[in-house]
Amino acid sequence: MTARRPTALIADDEPLLRSSLKRMLAEAWPELEVIAEARNGREAVDQFEALKPDICFLDVHMPGLSGVEAARQIGRRARLVFVTAYDQYAVEAFQHEALDYLVKPLHVERFEAALQRVRDRLHLMEAAGLAARLTALLNVEKAERERCGVERLTVPIATGDLIVPVADIDWIGADDYYACLHVGPK
């Protein structure tokens, strides 16, 4: 099973800053696929709704809808990282559960630390998703056993009775008036 590449949206009203951030992301995290770019907060929300990227890199000051307002609309559906020249909005950004708040100009070490934080969060969420799917499968299997109401069979043999767990039975076949239980080797 191959993991899906993480996806990102970049929202900044400055085209040069968008392309600079995209280049930095490509160098620092080649597996990340930037699937959308937005010039303002409204476009960011629209692009998010259409494409559902895993991560949104948002500037704070953009025309129309600010990055903070866009974050409010996106909510917990994506990991949020603010990349802005304004440090005074950090508290508000973290109230919208931003994973990081980077102040321009970006410093490589700080940028890479932020990306590692995002990768760690994505891995945690992937592990939680796998655990949830496994739990659901186990619950389905348990419900099926409970529905049947039988967990083991008592089979009479020449020397007494043999208890066979239902989970160990590979298949049951008919042989004239008898049933043949086929159980894998133990």
mmCIF file of C-alpha atoms in Angstrom:
data_model
loop_
_atom_site.group_PDB
_atom_site.id
_atom_site.type_symbol
_atom_site.label_atom_id
_atom_site.label_comp_id
_atom_site.label_asym_id
_atom_site.label_seq_id
_atom_site.Cartn_x
_atom_site.Cartn_y
_atom_site.Cartn_z
ATOM 1 C CA MET A 1 0.000 0.000 0.000
ATOM 2 C CA THR A 2 1.492 3.339 -1.003
ATOM 3 C CA ALA A 3 0.794 6.485 0.943
ATOM 4 C CA ARG A 4 -0.820 9.390 -0.845
ATOM 5 C CA ARG A 5 1.339 12.470 -1.318
ATOM 6 C CA PRO A 6 0.402 15.335 1.003
ATOM 7 C CA THR A 7 -1.143 18.341 -0.736
ATOM 8 C CA ALA A 8 -0.962 22.062 -0.079
ATOM 9 C CA LEU A 9 -2.522 25.394 -0.924
ATOM 10 C CA ILE A 10 -0.535 28.651 -0.862
ATOM 11 C CA ALA A 11 -2.469 31.885 -0.337
ATOM 12 C CA ASP A 12 -0.619 35.190 -0.666
ATOM 13 C CA ASP A 13 -1.535 38.338 -2.558
ATOM 14 C CA GLU A 14 2.082 38.811 -3.711
ATOM 15 C CA PRO A 15 2.912 36.603 -6.742
ATOM 16 C CA LEU A 16 6.661 36.694 -6.047
ATOM 17 C CA LEU A 17 6.138 35.586 -2.454
ATOM 18 C CA ARG A 18 3.844 32.761 -3.593
ATOM 19 C CA SER A 19 6.431 31.507 -6.063
ATOM 20 C CA SER A 20 9.244 31.901 -3.514
ATOM 21 C CA LEU A 21 7.310 29.868 -0.931
ATOM 22 C CA LYS A 22 6.475 27.243 -3.557
ATOM 23 C CA ARG A 23 10.177 26.942 -4.462
ATOM 24 C CA MET A 24 11.190 26.661 -0.793
ATOM 25 C CA LEU A 25 8.570 23.967 -0.232
ATOM 26 C CA ALA A 26 9.800 22.017 -3.261
ATOM 27 C CA GLU A 27 13.356 22.087 -1.918
ATOM 28 C CA ALA A 28 12.513 21.306 1.716
ATOM 29 C CA TRP A 29 9.664 18.815 1.139
ATOM 30 C CA PRO A 30 9.773 17.294 -2.367
ATOM 31 C CA GLU A 31 6.902 14.889 -1.591
ATOM 32 C CA LEU A 32 4.521 17.785 -0.926
ATOM 33 C CA GLU A 33 2.344 18.647 -3.902
ATOM 34 C CA VAL A 34 1.194 22.268 -4.145
ATOM 35 C CA ILE A 35 -2.187 21.828 -5.817
ATOM 36 C CA ALA A 36 -3.505 25.380 -5.543
ATOM 37 C CA GLU A 37 -2.441 28.978 -5.252
ATOM 38 C CA ALA A 38 -4.713 31.818 -4.212
ATOM 39 C CA ARG A 39 -4.336 35.601 -4.452
ATOM 40 C CA ASN A 40 -6.688 36.378 -1.580
ATOM 41 C CA GLY A 41 -8.598 34.810 1.270
ATOM 42 C CA ARG A 42 -11.795 34.285 -0.726
ATOM 43 C CA GLU A 43 -9.900 32.384 -3.422
ATOM 44 C CA ALA A 44 -8.137 30.396 -0.689
ATOM 45 C CA VAL A 45 -11.444 29.253 0.801
ATOM 46 C CA ASP A 46 -12.890 28.468 -2.647
ATOM 47 C CA GLN A 47 -9.773 26.515 -3.654
ATOM 48 C CA PHE A 48 -9.822 24.699 -0.327
ATOM 49 C CA GLU A 49 -13.468 23.706 -0.744
ATOM 50 C CA ALA A 50 -12.830 22.476 -4.291
ATOM 51 C CA LEU A 51 -9.576 20.588 -3.714
ATOM 52 C CA LYS A 52 -9.397 19.792 0.040
ATOM 53 C CA PRO A 53 -5.604 20.157 0.458
ATOM 54 C CA ASP A 54 -4.003 18.748 3.611
ATOM 55 C CA ILE A 55 -2.115 21.962 4.427
ATOM 56 C CA CYS A 56 -2.845 25.652 3.869
ATOM 57 C CA PHE A 57 -0.038 28.215 3.926
ATOM 58 C CA LEU A 58 -1.804 31.530 4.517
ATOM 59 C CA ASP A 59 -0.680 35.144 4.483
ATOM 60 C CA VAL A 60 -2.527 37.318 7.003
ATOM 61 C CA HIS A 61 -3.069 40.516 4.997
ATOM 62 C CA MET A 62 -4.837 39.800 1.717
ATOM 63 C CA PRO A 63 -7.559 41.696 -0.116
ATOM 64 C CA GLY A 64 -11.159 40.796 0.518
ATOM 65 C CA LEU A 65 -10.859 38.069 3.116
ATOM 66 C CA SER A 66 -7.838 37.994 5.414
ATOM 67 C CA GLY A 67 -5.841 34.848 6.094
ATOM 68 C CA VAL A 68 -7.262 34.716 9.609
ATOM 69 C CA GLU A 69 -10.822 34.925 8.262
ATOM 70 C CA ALA A 70 -10.009 32.211 5.710
ATOM 71 C CA ALA A 71 -8.598 30.061 8.527
ATOM 72 C CA ARG A 72 -11.828 30.538 10.454
ATOM 73 C CA GLN A 73 -13.787 29.132 7.481
ATOM 74 C CA ILE A 74 -11.369 26.283 6.779
ATOM 75 C CA GLY A 75 -11.197 25.347 10.449
ATOM 76 C CA ARG A 76 -9.804 21.977 11.460
ATOM 77 C CA ARG A 77 -10.242 20.453 8.019
ATOM 78 C CA ALA A 78 -6.626 21.316 7.113
ATOM 79 C CA ARG A 79 -3.358 21.964 8.889
ATOM 80 C CA LEU A 80 -2.763 25.722 8.874
ATOM 81 C CA VAL A 81 0.565 27.525 8.698
ATOM 82 C CA PHE A 82 0.634 31.296 8.566
ATOM 83 C CA VAL A 83 3.416 32.896 6.540
ATOM 84 C CA THR A 84 3.236 36.653 6.974
ATOM 85 C CA ALA A 85 5.140 39.851 7.601
ATOM 86 C CA TYR A 86 2.913 40.733 10.565
ATOM 87 C CA ASP A 87 3.765 39.234 13.940
ATOM 88 C CA GLN A 88 0.828 40.792 15.819
ATOM 89 C CA TYR A 89 -1.718 38.235 14.543
ATOM 90 C CA ALA A 90 0.025 35.168 15.954
ATOM 91 C CA VAL A 91 -2.281 34.764 18.958
ATOM 92 C CA GLU A 92 -5.381 34.944 16.769
ATOM 93 C CA ALA A 93 -3.823 32.474 14.301
ATOM 94 C CA PHE A 94 -3.170 29.948 17.060
ATOM 95 C CA GLN A 95 -6.759 30.382 18.265
ATOM 96 C CA HIS A 96 -7.691 28.915 14.861
ATOM 97 C CA GLU A 97 -5.363 25.995 15.594
ATOM 98 C CA ALA A 98 -2.522 27.030 13.322
ATOM 99 C CA LEU A 99 0.384 24.618 13.557
ATOM 100 C CA ASP A 100 2.862 27.415 13.058
ATOM 101 C CA TYR A 101 3.244 31.125 12.418
ATOM 102 C CA LEU A 102 6.212 32.135 10.294
ATOM 103 C CA VAL A 103 7.271 35.762 9.978
ATOM 104 C CA LYS A 104 8.766 36.958 6.689
ATOM 105 C CA PRO A 105 11.541 37.007 5.687
ATOM 106 C CA LEU A 106 11.690 33.276 6.303
ATOM 107 C CA HIS A 107 14.741 31.735 7.934
ATOM 108 C CA VAL A 108 15.579 28.266 6.615
ATOM 109 C CA GLU A 109 15.968 26.600 10.033
ATOM 110 C CA ARG A 110 12.686 28.004 11.306
ATOM 111 C CA PHE A 111 10.923 27.103 8.048
ATOM 112 C CA GLU A 112 12.189 23.507 8.168
ATOM 113 C CA ALA A 113 11.160 23.178 11.833
ATOM 114 C CA ALA A 114 7.639 24.301 10.895
ATOM 115 C CA LEU A 115 7.496 21.766 8.055
ATOM 116 C CA GLN A 116 8.638 19.010 10.405
ATOM 117 C CA ARG A 117 5.822 19.955 12.793
ATOM 118 C CA VAL A 118 3.329 19.659 9.920
ATOM 119 C CA ARG A 119 4.771 16.293 8.803
ATOM 120 C CA ASP A 120 4.574 15.000 12.378
ATOM 121 C CA ARG A 121 0.922 16.046 12.633
ATOM 122 C CA LEU A 122 0.094 14.412 9.305
ATOM 123 C CA HIS A 123 1.751 11.162 10.443
ATOM 124 C CA LEU A 124 -0.178 11.228 13.721
ATOM 125 C CA MET A 125 -3.437 11.771 11.874
ATOM 126 C CA GLU A 126 -2.626 8.980 9.408
ATOM 127 C CA ALA A 127 -1.871 6.600 12.296
ATOM 128 C CA ALA A 128 -5.096 7.610 14.033
ATOM 129 C CA GLY A 129 -7.023 6.982 10.804
ATOM 130 C CA LEU A 130 -5.500 3.528 10.417
ATOM 131 C CA ALA A 131 -6.275 2.693 14.039
ATOM 132 C CA ALA A 132 -9.869 3.833 13.572
ATOM 133 C CA ARG A 133 -10.282 1.695 10.432
ATOM 134 C CA LEU A 134 -8.782 -1.340 12.192
ATOM 135 C CA THR A 135 -11.074 -0.829 15.180
ATOM 136 C CA ALA A 136 -14.073 -0.581 12.860
ATOM 137 C CA LEU A 137 -13.113 -3.829 11.121
ATOM 138 C CA LEU A 138 -12.663 -5.588 14.444
ATOM 139 C CA ASN A 139 -16.027 -4.298 15.623
ATOM 140 C CA VAL A 140 -17.693 -5.597 12.456
ATOM 141 C CA GLU A 141 -16.086 -9.004 12.957
ATOM 142 C CA LYS A 142 -17.115 -9.036 16.636
ATOM 143 C CA ALA A 143 -20.683 -8.026 15.738
ATOM 144 C CA GLU A 144 -20.838 -10.831 13.173
ATOM 145 C CA ARG A 145 -19.694 -13.359 15.793
ATOM 146 C CA GLU A 146 -22.271 -12.029 18.253
ATOM 147 C CA ARG A 147 -24.970 -12.147 15.568
ATOM 148 C CA CYS A 148 -24.207 -15.792 14.950
ATOM 149 C CA GLY A 149 -24.109 -16.440 18.677
ATOM 150 C CA VAL A 150 -21.606 -19.258 18.288
ATOM 151 C CA GLU A 151 -17.954 -18.989 19.180
ATOM 152 C CA ARG A 152 -17.041 -22.685 19.233
ATOM 153 C CA LEU A 153 -18.473 -25.996 18.163
ATOM 154 C CA THR A 154 -18.417 -29.294 20.044
ATOM 155 C CA VAL A 155 -17.602 -32.091 17.624
ATOM 156 C CA PRO A 156 -18.022 -35.717 18.756
ATOM 157 C CA ILE A 157 -15.054 -37.911 17.827
ATOM 158 C CA ALA A 158 -14.111 -41.508 18.729
ATOM 159 C CA THR A 159 -12.145 -40.511 21.837
ATOM 160 C CA GLY A 160 -14.593 -37.915 23.209
ATOM 161 C CA ASP A 161 -15.549 -34.380 22.241
ATOM 162 C CA LEU A 162 -13.373 -31.913 20.360
ATOM 163 C CA ILE A 163 -13.946 -28.188 20.916
ATOM 164 C CA VAL A 164 -13.333 -26.220 17.687
ATOM 165 C CA PRO A 165 -13.287 -22.401 17.769
ATOM 166 C CA VAL A 166 -15.488 -21.078 14.955
ATOM 167 C CA ALA A 167 -12.744 -18.605 14.015
ATOM 168 C CA ASP A 168 -10.434 -21.567 13.185
ATOM 169 C CA ILE A 169 -12.832 -23.159 10.661
ATOM 170 C CA ASP A 170 -11.723 -22.534 7.088
ATOM 171 C CA TRP A 171 -14.820 -24.033 5.520
ATOM 172 C CA ILE A 172 -17.544 -26.621 6.068
ATOM 173 C CA GLY A 173 -18.475 -29.213 3.482
ATOM 174 C CA ALA A 174 -21.240 -31.836 3.239
ATOM 175 C CA ASP A 175 -20.408 -35.533 2.979
ATOM 176 C CA ASP A 176 -23.596 -37.576 2.698
ATOM 177 C CA TYR A 177 -25.240 -37.279 6.149
ATOM 178 C CA TYR A 178 -22.170 -35.739 7.746
ATOM 179 C CA ALA A 179 -20.620 -32.272 7.868
ATOM 180 C CA CYS A 180 -16.869 -32.023 7.366
ATOM 181 C CA LEU A 181 -15.109 -29.205 9.171
ATOM 182 C CA HIS A 182 -11.937 -28.050 7.454
ATOM 183 C CA VAL A 183 -9.588 -26.423 9.933
ATOM 184 C CA GLY A 184 -6.164 -25.109 8.960
ATOM 185 C CA PRO A 185 -3.022 -26.648 10.461
ATOM 186 C CA LYS A 186 -2.052 -25.444 13.914
#
